[in-house]
Coordinates of C-alpha atoms and ligand atoms in Angstrom, one line a residue:
X1 CA -12.7 5.5 24.4
X2 CA -14.6 8.4 23.0
X3 CA -14.2 11.8 24.7
X4 CA -16.5 14.8 24.4
X5 CA -16.7 16.2 20.9
X6 CA -14.6 19.4 20.4
X7 CA -16.2 22.7 19.4
X8 CA -14.7 22.3 16.0
X9 CA -16.1 18.8 15.5
X10 CA -19.5 20.0 16.6
X11 CA -19.3 23.0 14.3
X12 CA -18.3 20.8 11.3
X13 CA -21.1 18.3 12.0
X14 CA -23.7 21.1 12.2
X15 CA -22.5 22.9 9.1
X16 CA -22.5 19.6 7.1
X17 CA -25.9 18.6 8.5
X18 CA -27.5 21.9 7.4
X19 CA -25.9 21.7 4.0
X20 CA -26.7 18.0 3.4
X21 CA -30.4 18.4 4.4
X22 CA -30.9 21.7 2.5
X23 CA -28.9 21.0 -0.7
X24 CA -28.4 17.3 -1.2
X25 CA -31.4 15.6 0.4
X26 CA -34.2 17.2 -1.8
X27 CA -32.9 15.6 -5.0
X28 CA -31.7 12.3 -3.6
X29 CA -34.8 10.4 -4.6
X30 CA -34.7 11.8 -8.1
X31 CA -31.0 10.9 -8.5
X32 CA -31.8 7.3 -7.4
X33 CA -34.3 7.2 -10.3
X34 CA -32.2 8.8 -13.0
X35 CA -28.9 7.3 -11.8
X36 CA -27.3 10.6 -12.5
X37 CA -23.8 11.1 -11.0
X38 CA -24.0 13.8 -8.3
X39 CA -21.3 15.9 -10.0
X40 CA -22.9 19.3 -8.9
X41 CA -23.2 18.2 -5.3
X42 CA -19.6 17.0 -5.2
X43 CA -18.5 20.4 -6.5
X44 CA -20.3 22.0 -3.6
X45 CA -18.8 19.5 -1.2
X46 CA -15.4 20.6 -2.5
X47 CA -16.2 24.2 -1.9
X48 CA -16.9 23.3 1.7
X49 CA -13.6 21.5 2.0
X50 CA -15.2 18.1 2.3
X51 CA -13.2 16.5 -0.6
X52 CA -9.9 16.8 1.2
X53 CA -11.1 16.8 4.7
X54 CA -8.2 15.0 6.4
X55 CA -5.5 16.5 4.1
X56 CA -3.4 19.2 5.7
X57 CA -3.8 22.8 4.6
X58 CA -0.4 22.7 3.0
X59 CA -1.8 20.3 0.4
X60 CA -5.0 22.3 0.0
X61 CA -7.1 20.2 2.4
X62 CA -9.2 21.1 5.4
X63 CA -6.9 19.5 7.9
X64 CA -9.8 18.0 9.9
X65 CA -9.4 15.0 12.2
X66 CA -10.9 11.5 11.6
X67 CA -13.7 12.1 14.1
X68 CA -14.9 15.3 12.3
X69 CA -14.6 13.4 9.0
X70 CA -16.9 10.5 10.1
X71 CA -19.4 12.9 11.6
X72 CA -19.5 14.8 8.3
X73 CA -19.7 11.7 6.1
X74 CA -22.6 10.3 8.1
X75 CA -24.5 13.6 7.6
X76 CA -23.9 13.3 3.8
X77 CA -25.1 9.6 3.9
X78 CA -28.2 10.7 5.8
X79 CA -29.1 12.8 2.8
X80 CA -27.8 10.7 -0.1
X81 CA -25.9 7.5 0.3
X82 CA -24.7 7.6 -3.4
X83 CA -23.0 10.9 -2.8
X84 CA -21.5 9.6 0.5
X85 CA -19.8 6.6 -1.0
X86 CA -18.0 8.8 -3.6
X87 CA -16.9 11.2 -0.8
X88 CA -15.8 8.2 1.3
X89 CA -13.6 6.5 -1.3
X90 CA -12.1 9.8 -2.4
X91 CA -11.2 11.0 1.1
X92 CA -10.4 7.9 3.2
X93 CA -8.9 5.7 0.5
X94 CA -7.5 7.9 -2.3
X95 CA -6.4 11.1 -0.6
X96 CA -5.1 9.3 2.5
X97 CA -3.0 6.8 0.5
X98 CA -1.3 9.5 -1.4
X99 CA -0.8 11.6 1.7
X100 CA 0.7 8.6 3.5
X101 CA 2.7 6.9 0.8
X102 CA 3.2 9.5 -1.9
X103 CA 6.3 11.4 -2.6
X104 CA 6.4 15.2 -2.3
X105 CA 6.1 15.5 -6.1
X106 CA 3.1 13.2 -6.2
X107 CA 1.4 15.2 -3.4
X108 CA 1.9 18.4 -5.4
X109 CA 0.8 16.8 -8.6
X110 CA -2.2 14.7 -7.5
X111 CA -3.1 15.2 -3.8
X112 CA -3.5 19.0 -4.1
X113 CA -6.1 18.9 -7.0
X114 CA -7.8 15.9 -5.3
X115 CA -8.1 17.8 -2.0
X116 CA -9.5 20.8 -3.9
X117 CA -12.0 18.5 -5.6
X118 CA -10.7 19.4 -9.1
X119 CA -11.2 15.7 -9.9
X120 CA -12.4 12.7 -8.0
X121 CA -10.4 9.7 -7.0
X122 CA -11.2 5.9 -7.3
X123 CA -9.5 2.9 -6.0
X124 CA -9.1 -0.3 -8.0
X125 CA -8.2 -3.5 -6.1
X126 CA -11.0 -5.9 -6.9
X127 CA -10.9 -8.1 -9.9
X128 CA -13.4 -10.6 -11.5
X129 CA -11.6 -13.5 -9.8
X130 CA -10.1 -11.7 -6.8
X131 CA -12.6 -10.0 -4.3
X132 CA -12.1 -11.1 -0.7
X133 CA -8.7 -12.4 -1.6
X134 CA -6.9 -9.6 -3.5
X135 CA -3.6 -11.2 -3.1
X136 CA -4.6 -13.5 -6.1
X137 CA -5.2 -10.6 -8.5
X138 CA -3.7 -11.0 -11.9
X139 CA -3.6 -7.5 -13.4
X140 CA 0.1 -7.2 -14.3
X141 CA 2.5 -4.3 -14.4
X142 CA 5.6 -5.1 -16.4
X143 CA 8.5 -2.7 -16.2
X144 CA 9.7 -1.4 -19.5
X145 CA 12.4 1.3 -19.1
X146 CA 10.9 4.3 -17.4
X147 CA 7.4 2.9 -17.7
X148 CA 5.2 0.1 -16.4
X149 CA 2.8 -1.6 -18.8
X150 CA -0.5 -2.5 -17.2
X151 CA -2.8 -5.3 -18.4
X152 CA -5.9 -6.6 -16.8
X153 CA -9.4 -5.9 -15.6
X154 CA -10.6 -4.4 -12.3
X155 CA -14.2 -5.0 -11.2
X156 CA -16.9 -3.1 -9.2
X157 CA -14.9 0.1 -9.0
X158 CA -16.7 2.9 -7.3
X159 CA -16.6 6.1 -9.4
X160 CA -14.9 4.1 -12.1
X161 CA -16.4 6.1 -15.0
X162 CA -16.2 9.6 -13.3
X163 CA -12.9 9.5 -11.6
X164 CA -10.1 11.7 -12.8
X165 CA -7.5 9.6 -11.0
X166 CA -7.5 5.9 -10.0
X167 CA -5.1 4.1 -7.7
X168 CA -4.7 0.7 -9.3
X169 CA -2.9 -2.3 -7.8
X170 CA -1.2 -4.7 -10.1
X171 CA 1.4 -7.5 -9.9
X172 CA 4.9 -6.4 -10.6
X173 CA 6.1 -9.9 -9.6
X174 CA 3.5 -12.4 -10.7
X175 CA 5.2 -15.3 -8.8
X176 CA 5.0 -13.6 -5.4
X177 CA 1.8 -13.4 -3.4
X178 CA 0.9 -10.1 -1.8
X179 CA 4.6 -8.9 -1.8
X180 CA 4.4 -9.0 -5.7
X181 CA 1.7 -6.3 -5.7
X182 CA 2.4 -2.6 -6.5
X183 CA 0.2 0.5 -6.7
X184 CA 0.0 3.0 -9.5
X185 CA -1.8 6.3 -10.0
X186 CA -3.5 6.3 -13.4
X187 CA -5.1 9.4 -14.9
X188 CA -8.3 9.4 -16.8
X189 CA -7.6 9.5 -20.5
X190 CA -4.3 7.6 -20.3
X191 CA -4.1 5.5 -23.6
X192 CA -4.9 1.9 -22.9
X193 CA -7.2 2.7 -19.9
X194 CA -11.0 2.5 -20.3
X195 CA -14.0 2.1 -18.1
X196 CA -16.6 -0.5 -18.9
X197 CA -20.4 0.1 -18.8
X198 CA -22.0 1.1 -15.5
X199 CA -23.3 -1.8 -13.4
X200 CA -27.1 -1.9 -13.0
X201 CA -27.2 -2.0 -9.2
X202 CA -29.9 -2.6 -6.6
X203 CA -28.9 0.5 -4.6
X204 CA -26.5 3.5 -4.5
X205 CA -27.8 4.0 -8.0
X206 CA -26.3 7.5 -8.5
X207 CA -22.8 6.3 -7.8
X208 CA -21.2 4.7 -10.8
X209 CA -19.7 1.3 -10.5
X210 CA -17.7 -0.1 -13.4
X211 CA -15.0 -2.4 -14.7
X212 CA -11.7 -0.7 -15.5
X213 CA -9.8 -2.2 -18.4
X214 CA -6.1 -1.9 -18.9
X215 CA -4.6 -2.9 -22.3
X216 CA -0.9 -2.1 -22.7
X217 CA -1.5 1.0 -20.6
X218 CA 1.9 2.7 -20.0
X219 CA 2.4 4.4 -16.7
X220 CA 5.5 6.4 -15.9
X221 CA 7.6 5.1 -13.1
X222 CA 7.1 8.3 -11.2
X223 CA 3.4 7.5 -10.9
X224 CA 4.0 4.3 -8.9
X225 CA 2.7 4.9 -5.4
X226 CA 5.2 3.6 -2.8
X227 CA 7.9 1.1 -3.5
X228 CA 7.5 -1.9 -5.7
X229 CA 5.8 -4.7 -3.7
X230 CA 4.1 -2.2 -1.3
X231 CA 0.7 -2.2 -3.1
X232 CA -1.0 -4.7 -0.8
X233 CA 0.1 -2.9 2.3
X234 CA -1.1 0.4 0.8
X235 CA -4.5 -1.2 0.1
X236 CA -4.9 -2.8 3.5
X237 CA -3.9 0.5 5.2
X238 CA -6.4 2.4 3.1
X239 CA -9.1 -0.1 3.8
X240 CA -8.7 0.4 7.6
X241 CA -9.7 4.0 7.1
X242 CA -12.3 3.2 4.5
X243 CA -14.0 0.7 6.8
X244 CA -14.6 3.5 9.4
X245 CA -16.1 5.4 6.5
X246 CA -18.5 2.5 5.7
X247 CA -19.6 2.6 9.4
X248 CA -20.3 6.3 8.9
X249 CA -22.3 5.7 5.8
X250 CA -24.3 3.0 7.6
X251 CA -24.9 5.3 10.5
X252 CA -26.2 8.1 8.3
X253 CA -28.7 5.8 6.4
X254 CA -29.8 4.2 9.7
X255 CA -30.5 7.6 11.3
X256 CA -32.5 8.7 8.2
X257 CA -34.5 5.5 8.4
X258 CA -35.2 6.0 12.1
X259 CA -36.2 9.6 11.7
X260 CA -38.5 8.7 8.8
X261 CA -40.1 5.9 10.9
X262 CA -40.7 8.2 13.9
X263 CA -42.3 10.8 11.7
X264 CA -44.5 8.2 10.0
X265 CA -45.4 6.4 13.2
X266 CA -46.6 9.7 14.7
X267 CA -48.7 10.6 11.7
X268 CA -50.1 7.3 10.7
X269 CA -53.3 6.4 12.5
X270 CA -54.9 2.9 12.8
X271 CA -57.4 1.6 15.3
X272 CA -58.2 5.2 16.1
X273 CA -54.7 6.4 17.2
X274 CA -51.2 7.0 15.9
X275 CA -49.4 3.7 15.4
X276 CA -46.6 5.2 17.6
X277 CA -48.9 4.5 20.6
X278 CA -48.6 0.7 20.0
X279 CA -46.0 -1.2 21.9
X280 CA -45.0 -3.3 18.9
X281 CA -44.0 -0.1 17.1
X282 CA -42.4 1.5 20.1
X283 CA -40.2 -1.5 20.8
X284 CA -39.0 -1.5 17.2
X285 CA -38.1 2.2 17.5
X286 CA -36.3 1.6 20.8
X287 CA -34.2 -1.2 19.3
X288 CA -33.4 0.8 16.2
X289 CA -32.3 3.8 18.3
X290 CA -30.2 1.6 20.6
X291 CA -28.4 -0.1 17.8
X292 CA -27.7 3.2 16.1
X293 CA -26.2 4.6 19.3
X294 CA -24.0 1.5 19.7
X295 CA -22.8 1.8 16.1
X296 CA -22.1 5.6 16.6
X297 CA -19.9 4.8 19.6
X298 CA -17.9 2.1 17.8
X299 CA -17.4 4.4 14.8
X300 CA -16.3 7.4 17.0
X301 CA -14.1 5.1 19.0
X302 CA -12.3 3.8 16.0
X303 CA -11.9 7.3 14.5
X304 CA -10.6 8.6 17.8
X305 CA -8.0 5.8 17.9
X306 CA -6.9 6.7 14.4
X307 CA -6.5 10.4 15.5
X308 CA -4.4 9.2 18.5
X309 CA -2.3 7.3 16.0
X310 CA -3.0 4.0 17.7
X311 CA -3.4 0.7 15.7
X312 CA -7.2 0.7 14.8
X313 CA -7.4 -2.1 12.3
X314 CA -9.6 -4.4 14.5
X315 CA -11.7 -1.5 15.8
X316 CA -12.3 -0.3 12.2
X317 CA -13.5 -3.8 11.2
X318 CA -15.7 -4.0 14.4
X319 CA -17.3 -0.6 13.5
X320 CA -17.8 -1.6 9.9
X321 CA -19.2 -5.1 10.8
X322 CA -21.6 -3.9 13.4
X323 CA -22.8 -0.7 11.7
X324 CA -23.3 -2.3 8.3
X325 CA -25.3 -5.2 9.8
X326 CA -27.1 -2.8 12.1
X327 CA -28.3 -0.6 9.2
X328 CA -29.7 -3.7 7.4
X329 CA -31.8 -4.5 10.5
X330 CA -32.8 -0.9 11.0
X331 CA -33.9 -0.3 7.4
X332 CA -35.9 -3.5 7.4
X333 CA -37.7 -2.4 10.6
X334 CA -38.3 1.1 9.1
X335 CA -39.8 -0.5 6.0
X336 CA -42.0 -2.7 8.3
X337 CA -43.2 0.3 10.3
X338 CA -44.2 2.0 7.0
X339 CA -46.3 -1.0 6.0
X340 CA -47.3 -1.0 2.4
X341 CA -46.0 2.6 2.0
X342 CA -42.5 1.3 2.8
X343 CA -42.7 -0.9 -0.3
X344 CA -43.3 1.9 -2.7
X345 CA -40.9 4.4 -4.1
X346 CA -42.8 7.5 -3.0
X347 CA -41.3 7.0 0.5
X348 CA -37.6 7.1 1.1
X349 CA -37.3 4.0 3.2
X350 CA -37.4 1.7 0.2
X351 CA -34.3 3.4 -1.1
X352 CA -32.6 3.2 2.3
X353 CA -33.3 -0.5 2.4
X354 CA -31.7 -1.0 -1.0
X355 CA -28.8 1.4 -0.4
X356 CA -27.8 -0.3 2.8
X357 CA -27.6 -3.8 1.4
X358 CA -24.1 -3.4 -0.1
X359 CA -22.6 -2.1 3.2
X360 CA -22.0 -5.6 4.5
X361 CA -20.3 -6.4 1.2
X362 CA -18.0 -3.7 -0.1
X363 CA -14.6 -2.7 1.5
X364 CA -14.6 -6.3 2.9
X365 CA -17.6 -8.5 3.5
X366 CA -18.9 -9.1 7.1
X367 CA -17.1 -12.4 6.9
X368 CA -13.7 -10.8 6.1
X369 CA -14.3 -8.3 9.0
X370 CA -14.7 -11.3 11.3
X371 CA -11.4 -12.8 9.9
X372 CA -9.6 -9.5 10.7
X373 CA -11.2 -9.2 14.2
X374 CA -10.6 -12.8 15.2
X375 CA -7.0 -12.7 13.9
X376 CA -6.5 -9.7 16.2
X377 CA -8.2 -11.2 19.2
X378 CA -6.5 -14.6 18.9
X379 CA -3.2 -13.0 17.9
X380 CA -3.0 -15.9 15.5
X381 CA -3.7 -15.9 11.9
X382 CA -6.5 -18.1 10.5
X383 CA -5.5 -20.9 8.1
X384 CA -7.3 -20.5 4.8
Ligands
CAA1 N1 -2.6 -2.6 7.6 C1 -1.3 -2.7 7.1 N2 -0.8 -3.9 6.6 C2 -1.6 -5.0 6.7 C3 -2.9 -4.9 7.2 C4 -3.4 -3.7 7.6 N3 -4.6 -3.5 8.1 N4 -3.5 -6.1 7.1 C5 -2.6 -6.9 6.6 N5 -1.5 -6.2 6.3 C6 -0.2 -6.7 5.8 C7 0.4 -7.8 6.7 O1 1.2 -7.3 7.7 C8 1.2 -8.6 5.7 O2 2.4 -8.0 5.4 P1 3.8 -8.8 5.6 O3 3.7 -10.0 4.8 O4 4.8 -7.8 5.1 O5 3.9 -9.1 7.1 C9 0.4 -8.5 4.4 O6 -0.4 -7.4 4.5 C10 -0.5 -9.8 4.2 O7 -1.3 -10.0 5.3 P2 -2.2 -11.3 5.4 O8 -1.3 -12.5 5.1 O9 -2.9 -11.2 6.7 O10 -3.2 -11.1 4.2 P3 -4.2 -12.1 3.5 O11 -3.9 -12.2 2.1 O12 -4.3 -13.3 4.4 O13 -5.6 -11.2 3.6 C11 -7.5 -10.2 4.4 C12 -6.1 -10.6 4.7 C13 -7.9 -9.5 5.6 C14 -8.4 -11.3 4.1 C15 -7.5 -9.2 3.2 O14 -7.2 -9.8 2.0 C16 -8.7 -8.4 3.0 O15 -8.9 -7.4 3.7 N6 -9.6 -8.8 2.1 C17 -10.8 -8.1 1.7 C18 -10.5 -7.1 0.6 C19 -11.4 -6.0 0.5 O16 -11.8 -5.4 1.5 N7 -11.8 -5.7 -0.7 C20 -12.7 -4.5 -0.8 C21 -12.5 -3.9 -2.2 S1 -12.3 -2.2 -2.1 C22 -13.9 -1.6 -2.2 O17 -14.8 -2.2 -2.0 C23 -13.8 -0.1 -2.5 C24 -15.0 0.5 -3.1 O18 -15.0 0.8 -4.3 C25 -16.1 0.9 -2.2

């Protein structure tokens, strides 16, 4: 259930909306072309407290709730989806994992600078041969005295090149399945840790996605996050929050596509009148708006459950599943409404269409969300 937004949530939404549309949006198209990492924007986001949004003030964060966070994130996605995904992984996966599973020393050492936006966080779970099934990852972390020695390759890591700190999962017990996985915090510049070349992606072009390579990379024991064997639980817990964030990104892009379509349909004339007068266009706009509203409610409901400290795993997957599939339908309709102009890069809907495509894939495919949801509904695990 979603209750009325609080004054504070409305204030944050309105502040971020103004900022995103005035500062971030005007250069989004250019960034998509140049693939330049939005470092300057992220610095401004940090100044506004948006890089440690749900981190308490005692750790230099803004202490906002999850509802305010998803409202803010969808406003950033409205302006620039590439900037939004960096903000999303940093906040909902990296900061939250350290807040929840880190020791006091780790929070002082890593969470505080992350929350201030001094450097950006990344999360490395996926591997070349372990995507939907991260329990079969093979990156190893061998204990050697007061260090772990990491070896292996992580794949498709958001902010892989630009992150100052990466949470990496690796097998401390190769014989065990998920219980053999541990999590480590690895700083940029640690010997034996390098980022591969940037992937040449279809969308989200200004956010870097790279391999991360670990070759005899020595990590002090004090930089292990959680106990040995807790890495999979840390990752799954983080992904619950991350998935609400993908719903927020989807919502922002979909709303931008709808707004662009409404503007275009009112301006574009054919057969002697604006195309917004035609029922074929009006029905598309009605369907787009309805689906966006449904996704918004699912997103807010999952975030509110999180704020109430209820188990929101299934609701996060529902919000992610519906919103990410919704934005693909909505951006396709937006492109159709724009006709030939939708297919060229002078109009933003072409970028929205490309940016949205990965939302049904990363942080768990639509198929994985259906596994999570059906497990919850049936109260019975699927047999792989
Ligand atoms: N919260 C806490 N713990 C959880 C959990 C959750 N939501 N879901 C599962 N667990 C725990 C279980 O309780 C279990 O623990 P115990 O054995 O101690 O009881 C353990 O995890 C294993 O659970 P399962 O046996 O159910 O796990 P599984 O191996 O069958 O996999 C899965 C379940 C849902 C398929 C999971 O593997 C999954 O989510 N896969 C998709 C991975 C994914 O989303 N990858 C995205 C990469 S990150 C990314 O894209 C980030 C980016 O850069 C943008």
